[in-house]
Amino acid sequence: MSDLAIPPRPTLAAVAELAGVSASTASLAFSGSGPVSAATRERVLAAAEQLGYGGPDPRAAALRRGRSGVVGVVMEDRLADAFRDPINVAMLDGVADEAGAAGAGLLLLTESGGEVGQLTSAPMDAAILVGCSTRLDESVDRLRRRGLPVVAIEADDREGVLTIGLDNREASAAGAEHLRSLGHTSVAVVALPLDGTGGGTPLPADWESRATVHTTIERLRGLRDVYPDFPGVVATGSTIEAGMDAGRELLALTPRPTAIVAQSDLLAVGVLRAAEEAGLRIPHDLSVIGFDGIRPELVRPWDLTTLVQPAQEKGRAAGAAVVRLLAGETPEPACFRCALHVGATTGPAPSVR
Amino acid sequence: MSDLAIPPRPTLAAVAELAGVSASTASLAFSGSGPVSAATRERVLAAAEQLGYGGPDPRAAALRRGRSGVVGVVMEDRLADAFRDPINVAMLDGVADEAGAAGAGLLLLTESGGEVGQLTSAPMDAAILVGCSTRLDESVDRLRRRGLPVVAIEADDREGVLTIGLDNREASAAGAEHLRSLGHTSVAVVALPLDGTGGGTPLPADWESRATVHTTIERLRGLRDVYPDFPGVVATGSTIEAGMDAGRELLALTPRPTAIVAQSDLLAVGVLRAAEEAGLRIPHDLSVIGFDGIRPELVRPWDLTTLVQPAQEKGRAAGAAVVRLLAGETPEPACFRCALHVGATTGPAPSVR
DNA sequence: CTGTTAGCGCGTTCAC
DNA sequence: GTGAACGCGCTAACAG
């Protein structure tokens, strides 16, 4: 581990001089986008080889071109948390597919990252906002002032932002409708966080005015469209553990709900575990419905009733939108739909059996 | 969705002029790192506000400073695959923790991404190589020629690269030793990919000379240290599905192995499913051992015997190393150790019971 | 505390 | 097909 030291890097000019051509010619030889004779290119490349020149400095190229080839992906506070939910991973996957194919790198950022905020200081050509929370508005402002095109996934419509949506409300309502058709009258919800703060608390009555996370609100609204009243708890995040905690609390209610609506599959799995722990039979004693439709193997051994969302498609759409925006086109906003998968975790309400 | 168009951005100079100060003073007002009177800063900020100026252009700042505040993370070919294995996610998490704390953004790259290769054209200050495969050498060359410090996770030692290692060989040997102490004489392996190509084939006899993935080789060597001869298959990736496929093949061998060594926990879970499918009792009829120690809930309902590696620590070390390298320090290479977790998927060999 | 002076390393006009 | 000049937008030195 000797020389990790950085040797002085040759510049294009040095290469050009060695090759006996002008800097601009050398530049063309590298970018390949101009008319350069094969012989000249050859000489330039040879000179570069000899000097150990690794190609044009991307920083300078970025300044000159006004493009850095980087797309920012802005996620929740901790990357850790974001990565933990497979649905986010699937989405990122879609983004990487499209943006990557267009030659863009993905720069992972958090809204609160860094000192003054990476949002203001990171070199990028556009940004995709994911899992939008409280600071969305502020983030958008910062990005827009930098002149960057912004694409948001599942966010409130906002001036200057292209939104890739999901029918959260309708889908949730469809899930609730499914429960209602099974005769459930006593349902409870495990909600995703309402805002940037803690969670792990009962769902407040005034959630609609207090919550700031678009997805959470819309899913709650969908449930309310079918069940005007329901108790619930706010989970600390989209994890199995949080789902277990929430499940334990809800199962201790009297009367015990006959169905629990979890706002994500991971939460649903946690609820199922809590139910198992309490000795309840699924779906005989309790019905559980999730949201997302993550890969079934992660939910094993249950066949979870859930709302399957096209996460990767969503990501792909966002990636494609950014690419088009950067190409000067004006892509249309999109809205994806979920499909209800009726599995084996929902059944008739105990009272009607 | 009207004006996603990018309005002309004001420059620092314009702001400075409006504020009636020089450009450099304005610059200081923004970076905050110089002596500027509160009143002056105030005026500059007000002018910026008025013009809708969003702060210094990161591209220009990067060129001038020679730093872009971005650390590249180079992963396997498809980001999708990388994200699918929780062990990678855990590691990324560690990297994000350290690098993020230092204010750096993580730029996700693939070795083959983009046209001419993002490795050459992406603006970054340093790179972390992860899941090193065939093209490692070439990648390192490209990065080193750009004068970038390079940190590699689990790679062969190489001039000019700081390696963060794992005791893959020793750990695998310890796992094998565990099986031997239980009386197993007939073990088979499910190997991670040997190189960038397909997989899904029997493990060739000359794997040692053919394989290019450091981690795979070292783990195979560790197994061989205890069991000189063993059959095996090469999985197509680190997934449960690939593990199932591999498991089915190995369980069809005659004589059927009494123990299967999987090179990752996901593969092990796949093998367990294949065993279940074949009606085998675990560990009565078959012992299975994994590698990684991903979160237990992902392996449920089994309590998998596995080699627990400190993945997040590994990532953290890599992140810290990069940060120190960028600070001009010379961090030492590190090597982490795994711990054998004896779960409920390994037991005495059938013949000795 | 603030202004002046020079570039950072390259890509892009134009001419030739 | 090639070269000369200019400036992308900012910041590090210095001088005042």
XYZ file of C-alpha atoms (C1' of nucleotides) in Angstrom:
738
model
C 0.000 0.000 0.000
C 2.654 2.398 -0.996
C 1.696 5.074 -3.414
C -1.896 5.918 -2.935
C -0.593 9.405 -3.423
C -2.024 11.133 -6.419
C 0.593 11.869 -9.055
C 0.247 15.163 -10.886
C -2.195 14.595 -13.696
C -1.263 15.632 -17.217
C -3.658 17.943 -18.968
C -5.117 17.811 -22.421
C -2.826 20.634 -23.408
C 0.234 18.614 -22.461
C -0.971 15.690 -24.508
C -1.692 17.934 -27.451
C 1.755 19.432 -27.300
C 3.430 16.044 -27.200
C 1.324 14.915 -30.119
C 2.181 18.075 -31.967
C -1.383 19.199 -32.409
C -3.505 21.934 -30.937
C -5.566 21.411 -27.825
C -8.819 21.639 -29.686
C -7.789 18.902 -32.061
C -6.794 16.729 -29.157
C -10.150 17.384 -27.570
C -11.914 16.229 -30.702
C -9.777 13.132 -30.809
C -11.090 12.172 -27.391
C -14.707 13.098 -27.720
C -14.792 11.575 -31.166
C -17.492 14.014 -32.135
C -15.546 16.003 -34.656
C -13.741 15.488 -37.913
C -10.286 14.243 -37.066
C -8.105 12.180 -39.330
C -7.391 8.680 -38.140
C -3.697 9.363 -38.158
C -4.022 12.402 -35.954
C -6.240 10.613 -33.500
C -3.722 7.841 -33.378
C -0.950 10.230 -32.500
C -2.988 11.918 -29.815
C -3.952 8.634 -28.230
C -0.349 7.505 -28.282
C 0.785 10.696 -26.604
C -1.908 10.252 -23.982
C -0.760 6.713 -23.364
C 2.807 7.837 -22.972
C 1.887 10.512 -20.472
C -0.543 8.328 -18.586
C -3.332 10.687 -19.404
C -6.696 9.268 -18.451
C -8.957 11.345 -20.635
C -10.571 14.732 -20.215
C -11.239 15.847 -16.663
C -14.956 15.350 -16.073
C -15.111 18.398 -13.846
C -13.894 20.704 -16.553
C -16.007 18.972 -19.162
C -19.044 19.358 -16.943
C -18.487 23.077 -16.540
C -17.888 23.633 -20.181
C -20.784 21.541 -21.388
C -23.137 22.560 -18.637
C -23.849 18.887 -18.048
C -22.340 16.515 -15.564
C -24.081 13.303 -16.570
C -25.376 12.838 -13.082
C -28.942 12.471 -11.901
C -29.599 13.045 -8.234
C -31.911 10.691 -6.387
C -33.150 12.302 -3.225
C -34.348 9.915 -0.582
C -35.572 9.876 2.987
C -33.296 10.867 5.738
C -31.324 7.696 6.186
C -30.273 5.784 3.120
C -30.298 2.779 5.396
C -34.022 3.018 5.924
C -34.702 3.594 2.293
C -32.730 0.546 1.254
C -34.437 -1.644 3.767
C -37.749 -1.603 1.988
C -37.628 -3.737 -1.130
C -40.173 -1.514 -2.767
C -37.692 1.322 -2.818
C -35.029 -0.944 -4.135
C -37.308 -2.074 -6.927
C -38.013 1.489 -7.806
C -34.386 2.501 -7.769
C -33.832 -0.399 -10.014
C -36.219 1.010 -12.532
C -34.578 4.409 -12.321
C -31.149 2.889 -12.780
C -32.382 0.985 -15.790
C -33.544 4.044 -17.646
C -31.124 6.670 -16.449
C -28.231 4.260 -16.586
C -29.052 3.306 -20.151
C -28.850 6.976 -21.035
C -25.382 7.060 -19.565
C -26.259 8.903 -16.400
C -24.922 7.996 -13.002
C -27.193 8.046 -9.986
C -26.149 10.283 -7.158
C -27.745 9.208 -3.912
C -28.636 12.116 -1.690
C -30.618 12.696 1.427
C -32.645 15.773 2.101
C -30.678 16.535 5.181
C -27.329 15.223 4.062
C -24.142 17.169 4.442
C -23.648 20.462 6.140
C -25.125 23.129 3.955
C -27.042 20.529 2.104
C -25.909 18.412 -0.747
C -29.001 19.488 -2.564
C -27.396 22.837 -3.174
C -23.847 21.757 -3.700
C -23.898 18.437 -5.485
C -23.160 18.560 -9.169
C -26.119 17.129 -11.055
C -28.271 17.749 -14.074
C -31.642 16.811 -12.674
C -33.176 15.325 -9.588
C -35.677 12.646 -8.729
C -37.440 13.011 -5.420
C -38.431 9.799 -3.732
C -40.389 9.054 -0.610
C -41.253 12.661 -0.287
C -41.551 13.965 3.194
C -41.832 17.189 5.030
C -39.047 19.004 3.392
C -40.272 18.380 -0.085
C -41.265 21.931 -0.689
C -37.996 23.290 0.517
C -36.076 20.731 -1.479
C -37.952 21.556 -4.618
C -37.258 25.218 -4.135
C -33.579 24.669 -3.765
C -33.445 22.497 -6.829
C -35.575 24.721 -8.980
C -33.506 27.736 -8.132
C -30.529 25.869 -9.387
C -32.384 25.500 -12.618
C -32.648 21.743 -12.371
C -35.562 19.785 -13.753
C -37.278 17.912 -10.945
C -39.256 14.707 -11.078
C -41.108 13.580 -7.990
C -42.443 10.137 -7.308
C -45.730 10.103 -5.450
C -45.990 13.698 -4.457
C -48.589 16.406 -4.441
C -48.754 18.198 -7.737
C -46.554 21.198 -7.678
C -45.583 23.884 -10.091
C -42.443 23.042 -11.952
C -42.308 19.436 -10.878
C -43.154 16.466 -13.014
C -44.998 13.956 -10.902
C -45.005 10.216 -11.350
C -47.966 9.100 -9.310
C -49.645 6.041 -7.939
C -53.346 5.555 -7.288
C -52.776 5.229 -3.563
C -56.204 6.381 -2.592
C -58.168 4.250 -5.033
C -56.038 1.218 -4.324
C -56.477 1.572 -0.588
C -60.183 1.969 -1.074
C -60.234 -1.186 -3.154
C -58.475 -3.059 -0.396
C -60.902 -1.717 2.166
C -63.783 -2.648 -0.073
C -62.447 -6.173 -0.184
C -62.513 -6.282 3.607
C -65.977 -4.825 3.733
C -67.262 -7.424 1.294
C -65.937 -10.029 3.697
C -68.090 -8.542 6.411
C -65.420 -6.752 8.417
C -66.754 -3.838 10.388
C -63.926 -3.365 12.815
C -60.705 -2.512 11.018
C -57.564 -0.819 12.244
C -54.631 0.637 10.362
C -50.885 0.578 10.694
C -49.878 3.783 8.990
C -46.547 4.738 7.552
C -44.958 7.774 9.177
C -47.022 10.940 8.868
C -44.050 13.245 8.783
C -40.399 13.364 9.605
C -40.959 12.749 13.279
C -40.881 9.648 15.417
C -44.021 7.602 15.018
C -44.833 4.718 17.310
C -47.870 6.628 18.495
C -51.621 6.254 18.034
C -52.988 7.690 14.833
C -54.229 11.151 15.775
C -57.774 12.081 14.847
C -56.570 15.066 12.876
C -54.119 13.112 10.760
C -55.372 14.682 7.596
C -54.251 18.130 8.597
C -51.127 17.035 10.397
C -49.549 14.588 8.020
C -47.102 15.742 5.393
C -46.198 12.545 3.600
C -48.265 12.306 0.460
C -48.353 8.529 0.212
C -49.426 8.042 3.798
C -52.235 10.548 3.543
C -53.610 9.210 0.299
C -53.667 5.668 1.582
C -55.437 6.782 4.730
C -57.963 8.665 2.665
C -58.670 5.612 0.596
C -59.384 3.628 3.716
C -61.610 6.349 5.071
C -63.563 6.373 1.843
C -64.862 2.964 2.856
C -64.522 3.024 6.632
C -65.250 6.525 7.929
C -63.830 5.674 11.321
C -60.964 3.483 12.346
C -58.316 3.334 15.037
C -54.687 3.012 14.117
C -51.095 3.495 15.038
C -48.334 5.260 13.199
C -45.344 3.037 12.585
C -41.814 4.279 13.014
C -40.917 3.178 9.513
C -41.578 0.543 6.904
C -40.024 -2.418 8.632
C -41.115 -5.763 9.978
C -40.116 -4.739 13.480
C -42.218 -1.607 13.359
C -45.079 -3.730 12.075
C -44.758 -6.104 15.001
C -44.799 -3.291 17.498
C -47.810 -1.753 15.865
C -49.532 -5.114 15.557
C -49.103 -5.830 19.240
C -50.697 -2.542 20.131
C -53.632 -2.949 17.819
C -54.293 -6.513 18.918
C -54.508 -5.312 22.497
C -57.423 -3.028 21.693
C -60.909 -3.883 22.895
C -62.730 -4.852 20.971
C -59.941 -6.432 18.971
C -60.185 -5.438 15.304
C -61.082 -8.252 12.962
C -58.955 -6.836 10.192
C -55.786 -4.820 10.058
C -54.761 -2.686 7.128
C -51.011 -2.251 6.920
C -49.670 0.480 4.698
C -46.796 -1.646 3.472
C -46.049 -5.317 3.090
C -43.207 -5.203 5.571
C -45.555 -3.736 8.136
C -48.085 -6.434 7.264
C -45.544 -9.154 7.893
C -44.830 -7.601 11.259
C -48.515 -7.605 12.067
C -48.783 -11.232 11.037
C -45.947 -12.103 13.367
C -47.575 -10.254 16.202
C -50.775 -12.151 15.499
C -48.909 -15.427 15.460
C -47.353 -14.473 18.748
C -50.795 -13.808 20.169
C -51.940 -17.210 19.054
C -54.346 -15.930 16.448
C -55.189 -17.922 13.347
C -54.966 -16.154 10.002
C -57.380 -15.419 8.452
C -59.775 -17.149 10.816
C -59.322 -14.769 13.719
C -57.766 -11.858 11.925
C -57.498 -10.614 8.373
C -54.423 -8.695 7.310
C -53.889 -6.742 4.152
C -50.677 -5.127 3.003
C -49.559 -2.700 0.341
C -46.820 -2.897 -2.281
C -46.639 -6.454 -3.465
C -42.988 -7.043 -2.724
C -41.569 -10.342 -3.858
C -43.564 -13.174 -2.321
C -40.522 -14.957 -0.978
C -39.953 -12.076 1.398
C -43.384 -12.561 2.852
C -43.182 -16.285 3.238
C -44.749 -18.380 4.517
C -47.800 -16.229 4.056
C -49.661 -15.554 0.876
C -50.377 -11.968 1.743
C -53.401 -10.165 0.439
C -52.004 -6.909 -0.800
C -52.129 -4.136 -3.335
C -49.465 -4.824 -5.879
C -47.876 -1.694 -7.220
C -45.669 -1.580 -10.310
C -42.681 -0.235 -8.438
C -40.073 -0.893 -11.021
C -42.268 0.600 -13.702
C -42.682 3.653 -11.573
C -38.933 4.015 -11.268
C -38.494 3.421 -14.939
C -41.021 6.111 -15.725
C -39.217 8.547 -13.477
C -35.885 7.711 -15.073
C -37.293 8.068 -18.538
C -38.922 11.359 -17.639
C -35.638 12.772 -16.431
C -33.873 11.669 -19.555
C -36.483 13.314 -21.722
C -36.484 16.459 -19.658
C -32.747 16.694 -20.122
C -33.207 16.218 -23.825
C -35.423 19.283 -23.834
C -38.613 17.350 -24.362
C -41.682 17.768 -22.193
C -42.828 14.396 -20.938
C -46.307 13.988 -19.508
C -46.887 13.197 -15.873
C -47.961 9.624 -15.278
C -49.996 7.770 -12.726
C -49.668 4.072 -12.123
C -52.292 1.713 -10.843
C -52.165 -1.042 -8.265
C -53.804 -4.440 -8.494
C -55.446 -6.191 -5.588
C -53.922 -9.575 -4.967
C -56.244 -11.653 -2.852
C -54.089 -14.047 -0.926
C -54.683 -16.196 2.101
C -54.438 -13.595 4.836
C -57.918 -12.192 4.426
C -61.166 -14.041 5.027
C -64.680 -13.590 6.329
C -65.067 -11.579 9.500
C -65.426 -13.801 12.589
C -68.869 -12.433 13.382
C -70.374 -13.347 10.048
C -68.962 -16.828 9.958
C -47.100 20.964 -15.446
C -46.322 24.087 -17.296
C -42.857 25.479 -16.991
C -40.459 22.682 -16.480
C -38.356 24.757 -18.778
C -35.159 25.952 -17.244
C -35.051 29.704 -16.858
C -31.702 31.397 -17.451
C -29.771 31.194 -14.239
C -28.173 34.287 -12.787
C -24.479 34.100 -12.048
C -22.525 35.047 -8.998
C -21.186 38.036 -10.851
C -24.696 39.342 -11.459
C -25.540 38.975 -7.813
C -22.334 40.702 -6.807
C -23.041 43.585 -9.114
C -26.549 44.043 -7.798
C -25.237 43.948 -4.250
C -22.558 46.401 -5.171
C -19.672 44.187 -4.144
C -16.991 42.281 -5.979
C -17.463 38.749 -7.141
C -14.976 37.357 -4.676
C -16.724 39.008 -1.780
C -19.977 37.560 -2.920
C -18.325 34.190 -3.182
C -17.138 34.449 0.389
C -20.592 35.460 1.499
C -21.900 32.186 0.152
C -19.173 29.820 1.191
C -19.072 31.462 4.598
C -15.442 30.517 4.900
C -14.007 33.998 4.746
C -14.191 37.186 6.713
C -17.230 39.058 5.495
C -19.142 41.634 7.465
C -22.652 40.684 8.419
C -24.012 43.689 6.618
C -22.290 42.792 3.370
C -23.406 39.206 3.548
C -26.895 40.425 4.134
C -26.815 42.556 1.062
C -25.424 39.760 -1.073
C -28.042 37.334 0.118
C -30.773 39.838 -0.527
C -29.525 40.413 -4.044
C -29.420 36.678 -4.594
C -32.956 36.370 -3.344
C -34.124 39.086 -5.638
C -32.519 37.491 -8.656
C -33.618 33.997 -7.729
C -30.020 32.902 -7.502
C -29.688 29.455 -5.991
C -26.086 29.532 -4.892
C -22.787 28.878 -6.620
C -22.849 26.453 -9.516
C -21.402 23.199 -8.225
C -19.822 22.429 -11.568
C -17.758 25.566 -11.550
C -16.929 25.185 -7.900
C -15.817 21.616 -8.533
C -13.480 22.678 -11.302
C -12.014 25.504 -9.334
C -11.587 23.581 -6.131
C -10.570 20.353 -7.769
C -13.163 18.584 -5.686
C -16.684 17.626 -6.524
C -17.781 16.189 -3.196
C -18.754 12.937 -4.828
C -17.538 9.457 -4.090
C -18.145 6.830 -6.724
C -19.349 3.416 -5.693
C -18.674 0.912 -8.425
C -20.826 -2.159 -8.339
C -21.532 -5.278 -10.315
C -23.061 -5.034 -13.688
C -26.661 -4.572 -12.775
C -27.506 -2.344 -9.861
C -30.612 -4.456 -9.580
C -28.641 -7.531 -8.675
C -26.470 -5.661 -6.259
C -29.440 -4.225 -4.412
C -31.134 -7.557 -4.162
C -28.637 -8.940 -1.711
C -29.121 -7.419 1.727
C -25.458 -7.838 2.432
C -24.637 -5.280 -0.205
C -27.278 -2.983 1.108
C -25.831 -3.240 4.589
C -22.448 -2.419 3.261
C -23.660 0.528 1.264
C -25.273 1.661 4.400
C -21.960 1.728 6.150
C -20.373 3.613 3.298
C -23.182 6.134 3.275
C -22.792 6.602 6.992
C -19.161 7.586 6.813
C -18.958 9.269 3.466
C -22.282 10.984 3.986
C -21.180 12.341 7.326
C -18.215 13.884 5.579
C -20.604 15.607 3.231
C -19.950 13.440 0.220
C -22.650 12.114 -2.049
C -22.540 8.566 -3.319
C -22.495 8.122 -7.051
C -23.656 4.674 -8.049
C -21.847 3.328 -11.049
C -21.515 0.056 -12.840
C -18.361 -1.167 -14.466
C -20.038 -1.378 -17.786
C -22.405 1.529 -17.455
C -22.796 4.119 -20.123
C -21.217 4.225 -23.514
C -17.601 5.131 -23.077
C -17.846 4.184 -19.468
C -18.956 6.273 -16.605
C -15.773 5.326 -14.864
C -13.916 7.695 -17.122
C -16.443 10.437 -17.406
C -18.239 10.711 -14.098
C -17.136 13.561 -11.885
C -15.903 12.147 -8.601
C -13.121 12.529 -6.098
C -12.526 8.906 -5.232
C -13.982 5.496 -5.881
C -14.973 2.472 -3.890
C -14.993 -0.810 -5.749
C -17.502 -3.344 -4.552
C -18.190 -6.904 -5.537
C -15.130 -6.925 -7.677
C -15.318 -8.992 -10.772
C -13.488 -9.546 -13.978
C -13.022 -6.013 -14.977
C -11.499 -4.951 -11.730
C -8.051 -4.514 -13.148
C -9.263 -2.458 -16.024
C -11.459 -0.394 -13.770
C -8.632 0.313 -11.424
C -6.444 1.391 -14.277
C -8.993 3.807 -15.552
C -9.533 5.286 -12.139
C -5.886 5.517 -11.241
C -5.065 7.257 -14.473
C -7.597 9.838 -13.536
C -5.628 10.304 -10.390
C -8.412 9.103 -8.142
C -7.777 7.308 -4.884
C -9.304 3.853 -5.036
C -10.591 1.704 -2.213
C -11.609 -1.861 -2.958
C -13.749 -4.081 -0.810
C -12.703 -7.717 -0.850
C -10.242 -7.678 -3.661
C -6.808 -9.027 -4.402
C -4.126 -6.712 -3.174
C -3.083 -4.384 -5.875
C -0.662 -1.554 -6.222
C -2.278 1.771 -5.587
C -5.460 0.376 -4.143
C -6.424 0.354 -0.510
C -8.119 -2.919 0.268
C -10.762 -3.502 2.899
C -10.771 -7.252 3.278
C -12.707 -10.057 4.835
C -11.321 -13.361 6.076
C -13.304 -15.283 3.490
C -10.952 -18.224 3.387
C -10.563 -18.677 7.119
C -14.252 -18.211 7.725
C -15.188 -20.760 5.084
C -12.696 -23.167 6.553
C -14.245 -22.640 9.979
C -17.651 -23.436 8.548
C -16.308 -26.533 6.867
C -14.607 -27.542 10.071
C -17.926 -27.268 11.833
C -19.421 -29.686 9.317
C -16.509 -32.059 9.634
C -16.828 -32.098 13.386
C -20.426 -33.181 12.867
C -19.179 -36.136 10.861
C -20.044 -34.955 7.392
C -17.892 -36.470 4.718
C -19.998 -35.741 1.693
C -20.392 -32.005 1.192
C -21.293 -30.019 -1.879
C -21.066 -26.313 -2.571
C -23.263 -23.705 -4.164
C -20.750 -21.164 -5.363
C -21.284 -17.543 -6.200
C -20.479 -16.639 -9.798
C -16.881 -17.274 -10.784
C -16.729 -14.465 -13.263
C -18.945 -12.177 -15.239
C -20.479 -15.009 -17.209
C -23.659 -16.978 -16.796
C -23.367 -19.557 -14.077
C -25.949 -22.252 -13.557
C -23.335 -24.844 -14.430
C -21.416 -27.464 -12.487
C -18.377 -26.191 -10.661
C -15.479 -26.921 -12.988
C -12.499 -28.811 -11.617
C -10.180 -25.983 -12.547
C -12.153 -23.280 -10.785
C -9.089 -21.925 -9.125
C -7.492 -20.896 -12.372
C -10.679 -19.885 -14.098
C -12.467 -17.819 -11.521
C -11.911 -14.091 -11.327
C -14.107 -13.041 -8.452
C -11.966 -12.727 -5.368
C -14.639 -13.507 -2.823
C -15.811 -16.641 -4.594
C -12.313 -18.012 -4.923
C -11.339 -17.368 -1.348
C -14.446 -19.021 -0.004
C -13.872 -22.035 -2.211
C -10.294 -22.232 -1.015
C -11.421 -22.209 2.582
C -13.722 -25.115 1.919
C -11.001 -27.008 0.126
C -8.688 -26.490 3.081
C -10.932 -28.855 4.969
C -12.506 -30.940 2.217
C -9.994 -31.459 -0.593
C -12.704 -32.677 -2.928
C -16.274 -31.636 -3.357
C -18.841 -31.350 -6.100
C -20.688 -28.131 -6.632
C -22.628 -25.861 -8.902
C -22.096 -22.242 -9.761
C -25.136 -20.117 -9.066
C -26.274 -17.442 -11.446
C -26.246 -14.862 -8.685
C -26.859 -14.356 -5.008
C -30.584 -14.938 -4.945
C -33.010 -17.345 -3.377
C -34.127 -18.515 -6.800
C -30.602 -19.316 -7.881
C -30.153 -21.173 -4.604
C -33.226 -23.261 -5.265
C -32.051 -24.187 -8.719
C -28.643 -25.104 -7.427
C -30.117 -26.992 -4.495
C -32.301 -29.096 -6.737
C -29.324 -30.090 -8.798
C -27.151 -30.977 -5.862
C -29.887 -32.958 -4.153
C -30.241 -35.049 -7.280
C -26.657 -36.220 -7.055
C -25.876 -39.798 -6.070
C -24.869 -40.228 -3.446
C -26.778 -37.240 -2.140
C -24.522 -34.932 -0.130
C -25.237 -34.813 3.565
C -24.266 -31.186 3.793
C -24.422 -28.232 1.453
C -22.247 -25.175 1.774
C -23.868 -22.134 0.247
C -21.693 -19.119 -0.414
C -24.363 -16.684 0.674
C -27.381 -16.732 2.941
C -29.783 -16.094 0.086
C -28.392 -19.102 -1.709
C -28.711 -21.097 1.507
C -32.369 -20.186 1.817
C -32.886 -21.379 -1.734
C -31.196 -24.650 -0.917
C -33.389 -25.054 2.152
C -36.466 -24.543 0.029
C -35.269 -27.092 -2.474
C -34.691 -29.516 0.390
C -38.127 -28.839 1.759
C -39.540 -29.458 -1.680
C -37.716 -32.779 -1.801
C -39.240 -33.737 1.514
C -35.965 -33.648 3.417
C -35.830 -32.843 7.102
C -33.342 -30.212 8.236
C -30.885 -30.915 9.725
C -31.808 -34.573 10.073
C -31.375 -35.473 6.439
C -29.342 -32.512 5.281
C -27.191 -29.831 6.845
C -27.015 -26.422 5.247
C -24.626 -23.620 6.009
C -24.707 -20.116 4.605
C -22.471 -17.101 4.537
C -23.096 -13.460 5.432
C -25.419 -13.404 8.378
C -28.112 -11.238 6.870
C -30.934 -10.232 9.145
C -32.576 -13.327 10.609
C -36.067 -12.290 9.630
C -35.115 -12.659 6.009
C -34.178 -16.250 6.604
C -37.232 -17.196 8.572
C -38.450 -19.640 9.564
C -35.004 -21.152 9.685
C -32.278 -20.448 12.149
C -29.531 -20.701 9.604
C -26.042 -21.757 10.492
C -23.873 -19.187 8.826
C -20.754 -17.093 8.900
C -21.724 -13.676 10.091
C -19.726 -10.942 8.497
C -19.657 -7.355 9.724
C -20.973 -5.950 6.497
C -21.888 -2.544 7.728
C -18.559 -2.204 9.468
C -16.858 -3.130 6.250
C -18.721 -0.402 4.430
C -17.994 2.044 7.172
C -14.311 1.248 6.985
C -14.315 1.783 3.249
C -16.138 5.067 3.636
C -13.772 6.227 6.329
C -10.768 5.201 4.275
C -11.956 7.262 1.346
C -12.541 10.249 3.531
C -9.063 10.005 4.989
C -7.499 9.459 1.606
C -9.164 12.624 0.403
C -7.849 14.428 3.428
C -4.368 13.463 2.359
C -3.873 10.932 5.101
C -2.733 7.380 4.490
C -5.127 4.976 6.134
C -4.108 1.383 6.684
C -5.772 -1.471 4.875
C -8.094 -3.467 7.080
C -9.371 -6.993 7.209
C -12.554 -7.965 8.966
C -13.415 -11.281 10.522
C -16.539 -13.406 10.395
C -18.120 -15.257 13.282
C -19.646 -18.695 12.977
C -23.245 -18.686 14.072
C -24.362 -22.220 14.778
C -28.060 -22.334 14.105
C -30.511 -25.145 13.592
C -29.731 -26.054 10.002
C -26.642 -28.092 10.723
C -26.504 -31.349 12.655
C -24.764 -34.680 12.796
C -24.269 -36.465 9.514
C -26.915 -39.131 8.900
C -24.360 -41.931 8.823
C -22.923 -41.191 12.242
C -26.264 -40.846 13.918
C -12.784 43.495 5.939
C -12.979 44.028 0.724
C -11.380 44.443 -4.320
C -8.135 42.942 -8.071
C -6.014 39.663 -10.674
C -5.608 35.195 -12.533
C -6.506 31.184 -13.792
C -8.948 25.836 -12.897
C -9.104 22.360 -17.859
C -11.682 22.031 -21.254
C -15.089 22.587 -25.576
C -16.570 25.426 -28.891
C -17.020 28.713 -32.111
C -14.852 30.546 -35.971
C -11.283 31.130 -39.472
C -7.756 28.991 -42.351
C -9.013 18.507 -41.399
C -6.781 21.656 -38.172
C -5.417 25.787 -35.136
C -6.396 30.197 -32.396
C -8.891 32.388 -29.314
C -12.302 32.857 -25.917
C -14.956 31.987 -21.877
C -17.978 28.321 -18.923
C -18.702 30.324 -13.361
C -16.276 30.369 -9.823
C -12.477 30.789 -6.086
C -7.498 31.279 -4.216
C -4.080 34.402 -3.720
C -2.680 38.484 -2.768
C -2.885 43.560 -2.068
C -5.183 47.408 -0.142
